[in-house]
Amino acid sequence: MARYHLTRKDREICDPEIIDAILGGGRLAQVALCRGEEPYIVTMNYGYDPRRGALYFHCAKQGQKLDFMRENPRVCATIVRDLGYVEGRCEHKFQSLVLRGRLRTVETLEGKKHGLDILLNHQEKTPGRVRRRHLREDSVYSTLEMLRLDIEEITGKEA
Amino acid sequence: MARYHLTRKDREICDPEIIDAILGGGRLAQVALCRGEEPYIVTMNYGYDPRRGALYFHCAKQGQKLDFMRENPRVCATIVRDLGYVEGRCEHKFQSLVLRGRLRTVETLEGKKHGLDILLNHQEKTPGRVRRRHLREDSVYSTLEMLRLDIEEITGKEA
């Protein structure tokens, strides 16, 4: 499982329950990648797997994020819970998690099925319906790329 | 001004008005930085300066983002307009801009005043009130760090 790494003291979220609630309740993650001195950022839907300490994403078979990932699997991702703007104080309240880890493709059919299960259960109110409609045949999985971010460290901040 | 660089065709946002609306209407930006092979990500409130083609941020005088920026000013930022989840399709609708450019500190009093004006006008409904309350004395500016992201390229995507 992920270690919870603590840096700033006053605005830090240390409570594992709050961290888990943000991970479990979020929809979108921003993932930062880099190669050489070139940074890249991408926003994706994710599914959180608390047992494995990982996020799953699915995406197309090619694209910039895959090119970056193949050159350097180290990533830094963030999930933000937006708490709205505070008028008159020039302050926007939000909680954010910063996750450090490695991103890789999931290659086995078994692994892809697990990842898509995590993703559907995380995102969908009625995941069974989607499964019955779109995932009847195993051949479907060969057309989709599944990515897994193995979380090595989490920092939570309140701004 | 920023160039609008186009990559994917089917899901691309090319209309400068939509791009400007996302830039002008967003509250938070995620900024990816990197040094060596280490990526970093941070979420900040921003103010958009359309004349200059830049985003302004204010932050504390020290922190990881400043350390990364000093080693490598190249950044990749994103602003996301969340359009909500589409049940039954495992699909979350959002528009996102990916901005490439360079991040630097604003050092002059004049520059800091301009940046904070942009930020306040972007974020606040009644920026004058904040100005009267918090920004009467020029000495205030010496305590805050102002960052400017000079946008070199914008890509818009619809997911």
XYZ file of C-alpha atoms in Angstrom:
318
model
C 0.000 0.000 0.000
C 0.897 3.619 -0.377
C 2.876 5.506 2.205
C 1.385 8.782 3.327
C 4.132 11.305 3.047
C 3.724 14.514 4.975
C 5.329 17.802 4.026
C 3.565 21.023 4.962
C 2.162 21.013 8.431
C -0.595 23.586 8.719
C -2.498 22.717 5.562
C -1.842 19.026 5.461
C -4.450 16.296 5.286
C -3.131 13.408 7.361
C -6.329 11.523 8.136
C -6.306 8.292 6.051
C -10.113 8.291 6.032
C -10.263 11.707 4.389
C -7.572 10.656 1.921
C -9.536 7.521 1.085
C -12.742 9.514 0.724
C -11.086 11.833 -1.791
C -9.630 8.875 -3.707
C -12.943 7.046 -3.678
C -15.136 10.056 -4.404
C -13.176 11.722 -7.198
C -13.956 11.307 -10.871
C -11.025 12.859 -12.675
C -7.293 12.741 -12.085
C -4.628 14.896 -13.650
C -1.448 12.981 -14.378
C 1.908 14.688 -14.928
C 4.549 12.872 -16.938
C 7.913 13.966 -18.276
C 10.719 13.002 -20.597
C 13.960 14.844 -20.562
C 13.066 18.348 -19.487
C 9.647 18.243 -21.148
C 6.602 18.009 -18.867
C 3.206 16.745 -20.027
C -0.199 16.645 -18.354
C -3.353 14.700 -19.064
C -6.779 14.492 -17.419
C -8.479 11.101 -17.198
C -11.317 9.300 -15.489
C -9.996 6.863 -12.968
C -10.984 3.933 -10.814
C -9.401 3.509 -7.380
C -8.318 0.075 -6.180
C -7.745 0.410 -2.413
C -6.457 -3.155 -1.995
C -3.725 -2.690 -4.513
C -3.105 1.013 -3.830
C -3.539 1.802 -7.497
C -5.542 3.851 -9.951
C -6.780 2.408 -13.238
C -7.391 4.323 -16.459
C -8.422 3.242 -19.883
C -7.415 5.004 -23.031
C -6.783 4.639 -26.729
C -3.971 2.455 -28.023
C -1.801 5.411 -28.886
C -1.227 8.962 -27.794
C 1.236 11.299 -26.163
C 0.773 9.972 -22.637
C 1.796 6.484 -23.786
C 4.874 7.868 -25.548
C 5.900 9.739 -22.404
C 5.148 6.746 -20.166
C 7.301 4.429 -22.248
C 10.256 6.755 -21.917
C 9.697 7.452 -18.233
C 7.078 5.624 -16.137
C 7.430 7.975 -13.148
C 4.329 10.097 -12.753
C 2.835 12.570 -10.327
C -0.957 12.724 -10.275
C -3.494 14.853 -8.493
C -7.128 14.509 -7.476
C -8.917 17.675 -6.427
C -12.057 18.053 -4.362
C -13.353 21.491 -5.179
C -14.972 23.241 -2.208
C -15.781 26.481 -4.003
C -14.612 30.028 -3.982
C -14.629 32.211 -0.870
C -15.743 35.677 -2.024
C -13.865 38.642 -0.610
C -10.813 36.654 0.401
C -9.248 35.856 -2.953
C -9.271 32.238 -1.896
C -10.603 29.118 -3.529
C -11.099 26.258 -1.114
C -10.055 22.827 -2.287
C -8.523 19.669 -1.017
C -5.982 17.972 -3.212
C -4.024 14.766 -3.142
C -0.683 14.499 -4.859
C 0.194 10.905 -5.747
C 3.633 9.775 -6.789
C 4.140 6.454 -8.476
C 4.683 4.565 -11.675
C 2.366 4.184 -14.619
C 2.312 1.041 -16.736
C 0.107 -0.757 -19.208
C -1.856 -3.810 -18.078
C -1.168 -6.574 -20.574
C -3.061 -9.687 -19.453
C -6.748 -10.307 -20.096
C -7.223 -11.050 -16.396
C -5.566 -7.779 -15.426
C -7.582 -5.769 -17.913
C -10.829 -7.298 -16.660
C -9.914 -6.435 -13.096
C -8.976 -2.887 -14.058
C -12.177 -2.301 -15.968
C -14.188 -3.728 -13.059
C -12.519 -1.265 -10.712
C -13.163 1.558 -13.156
C -16.823 0.682 -13.724
C -17.572 0.160 -10.050
C -15.918 3.463 -9.253
C -17.635 5.495 -11.942
C -20.992 3.882 -12.630
C -24.153 3.678 -10.557
C -25.210 0.572 -12.501
C -21.960 -1.072 -13.624
C -23.735 -4.356 -14.402
C -25.672 -2.744 -17.206
C -22.530 -1.491 -18.912
C -20.893 -4.881 -18.474
C -23.821 -6.697 -20.089
C -24.023 -4.244 -22.941
C -20.379 -3.699 -23.828
C -18.280 -6.409 -22.230
C -19.848 -9.697 -23.237
C -16.965 -10.833 -25.392
C -13.358 -11.075 -24.263
C -12.283 -9.745 -27.654
C -13.382 -6.273 -26.535
C -10.410 -6.103 -24.217
C -7.889 -6.429 -27.019
C -9.085 -3.106 -28.424
C -8.584 -1.106 -25.252
C -5.503 0.023 -23.431
C -5.592 -0.251 -19.664
C -3.192 1.746 -17.513
C -2.393 1.243 -13.857
C -0.766 3.799 -11.589
C 0.916 2.039 -8.667
C 0.861 4.610 -5.883
C 4.091 4.901 -3.903
C 3.355 8.040 -1.922
C 0.390 10.286 -1.151
C 0.391 13.849 0.128
C -2.874 15.576 1.017
C -3.261 19.340 1.128
C -6.004 21.732 2.042
C -5.854 25.112 0.314
C 0.047 35.578 -27.993
C -0.351 31.846 -27.749
C -0.417 29.640 -30.792
C -3.234 27.150 -30.970
C -1.656 23.844 -31.708
C -3.878 21.087 -33.001
C -3.251 17.387 -32.559
C -6.240 15.040 -32.403
C -8.892 15.780 -34.919
C -12.210 14.326 -33.787
C -12.175 15.544 -30.212
C -10.341 18.754 -30.684
C -11.516 22.184 -29.615
C -10.315 24.621 -32.274
C -12.698 27.531 -31.748
C -10.693 30.384 -30.135
C -13.882 31.666 -28.494
C -14.461 28.386 -26.680
C -10.803 28.263 -25.684
C -11.025 31.801 -24.350
C -14.231 30.983 -22.483
C -12.556 28.043 -20.744
C -9.509 30.172 -19.876
C -11.687 33.010 -18.629
C -14.223 30.868 -16.807
C -11.942 28.419 -14.990
C -10.885 28.788 -11.385
C -8.175 26.204 -10.900
C -5.266 25.100 -13.041
C -3.072 22.058 -12.614
C 0.539 22.736 -13.467
C 3.023 19.961 -14.278
C 6.717 20.626 -13.728
C 9.737 18.358 -13.888
C 13.424 18.164 -13.069
C 15.526 15.331 -14.341
C 13.125 12.436 -14.655
C 10.989 13.549 -11.711
C 7.538 14.962 -12.472
C 5.605 17.198 -10.070
C 2.069 18.567 -10.129
C 0.380 21.397 -8.297
C -3.130 22.877 -8.332
C -3.505 26.646 -8.060
C -6.022 29.427 -8.525
C -5.167 31.463 -11.544
C -5.944 34.705 -13.292
C -5.928 34.856 -17.096
C -4.386 37.816 -18.899
C -5.622 37.596 -22.501
C -3.533 40.547 -23.723
C -0.324 38.995 -22.583
C -1.336 35.362 -23.179
C -0.396 34.471 -19.633
C -1.718 33.032 -16.395
C -0.875 34.546 -13.033
C -0.644 32.699 -9.713
C 0.312 33.794 -6.274
C 1.924 31.549 -3.736
C 4.178 31.396 -0.708
C 7.821 32.413 -0.915
C 9.016 28.838 -0.848
C 7.835 25.395 -1.789
C 8.420 22.487 -4.143
C 6.971 24.166 -7.215
C 9.475 27.001 -6.886
C 12.350 24.543 -6.510
C 11.241 22.685 -9.632
C 10.658 25.915 -11.558
C 14.135 27.214 -10.784
C 15.683 24.053 -12.168
C 13.405 23.885 -15.196
C 10.920 26.646 -16.090
C 9.145 24.566 -18.754
C 5.652 23.628 -17.614
C 2.539 22.006 -18.968
C -0.720 23.133 -17.388
C -4.330 22.135 -17.739
C -7.688 23.756 -17.124
C -10.700 21.469 -17.044
C -14.347 22.338 -17.535
C -16.231 19.470 -15.964
C -19.456 18.615 -17.803
C -20.448 15.693 -15.607
C -20.675 11.962 -15.840
C -22.762 10.163 -18.455
C -24.369 7.185 -16.681
C -24.390 3.905 -18.538
C -21.585 4.847 -20.898
C -18.556 4.781 -18.599
C -17.831 8.261 -19.830
C -17.203 11.507 -18.038
C -17.674 14.562 -20.219
C -15.163 17.324 -19.872
C -13.352 19.887 -21.934
C -9.718 20.458 -21.181
C -7.033 22.810 -22.328
C -3.406 21.806 -22.247
C -1.086 24.803 -22.091
C 2.629 24.641 -22.722
C 4.892 27.446 -21.676
C 7.348 28.805 -19.173
C 6.798 29.712 -15.557
C 8.718 32.514 -13.887
C 8.537 34.754 -10.850
C 7.436 38.353 -11.258
C 9.993 40.526 -9.522
C 8.965 44.150 -9.973
C 6.347 45.930 -7.853
C 4.633 47.080 -11.037
C 4.505 43.520 -12.372
C 3.197 42.115 -9.107
C 0.466 44.743 -8.963
C -0.583 43.911 -12.502
C -0.587 40.155 -11.757
C -2.655 40.548 -8.633
C -5.098 42.804 -10.480
C -5.532 40.110 -13.125
C -5.982 37.470 -10.431
C -8.499 39.491 -8.422
C -10.525 40.533 -11.457
C -10.585 36.919 -12.620
C -11.560 35.383 -9.309
C -13.540 37.968 -7.379
C -17.009 39.386 -7.923
C -16.042 42.517 -5.971
C -12.273 42.870 -6.465
C -12.337 46.492 -5.283
C -13.297 45.427 -1.790
C -10.354 43.050 -1.498
C -8.024 45.714 -2.849
C -9.198 48.273 -0.290
C -8.956 45.825 2.560
C -5.689 44.015 1.848
C -3.709 45.978 -0.702
C -3.495 49.519 0.614
C 0.237 49.450 1.227
C 2.845 48.542 -1.340
C 4.758 46.682 1.356
C 2.188 43.866 1.107
C 3.650 42.886 -2.251
C 7.058 42.133 -0.844
C 5.558 39.297 1.200
C 3.957 37.490 -1.717
C 5.377 35.555 -4.593
C 3.781 36.145 -7.962
C 4.203 33.624 -10.773
C 3.487 34.125 -14.445
C 3.015 31.361 -16.977
C 3.753 32.673 -20.465
C 1.650 30.492 -22.738
C 3.417 29.289 -25.886
C 0.895 26.744 -27.106
C -2.681 25.694 -26.357
C -4.420 22.454 -27.228
C -8.119 21.992 -26.513
C -9.750 18.589 -26.151
C -13.246 17.337 -25.610
C -13.517 13.981 -23.817
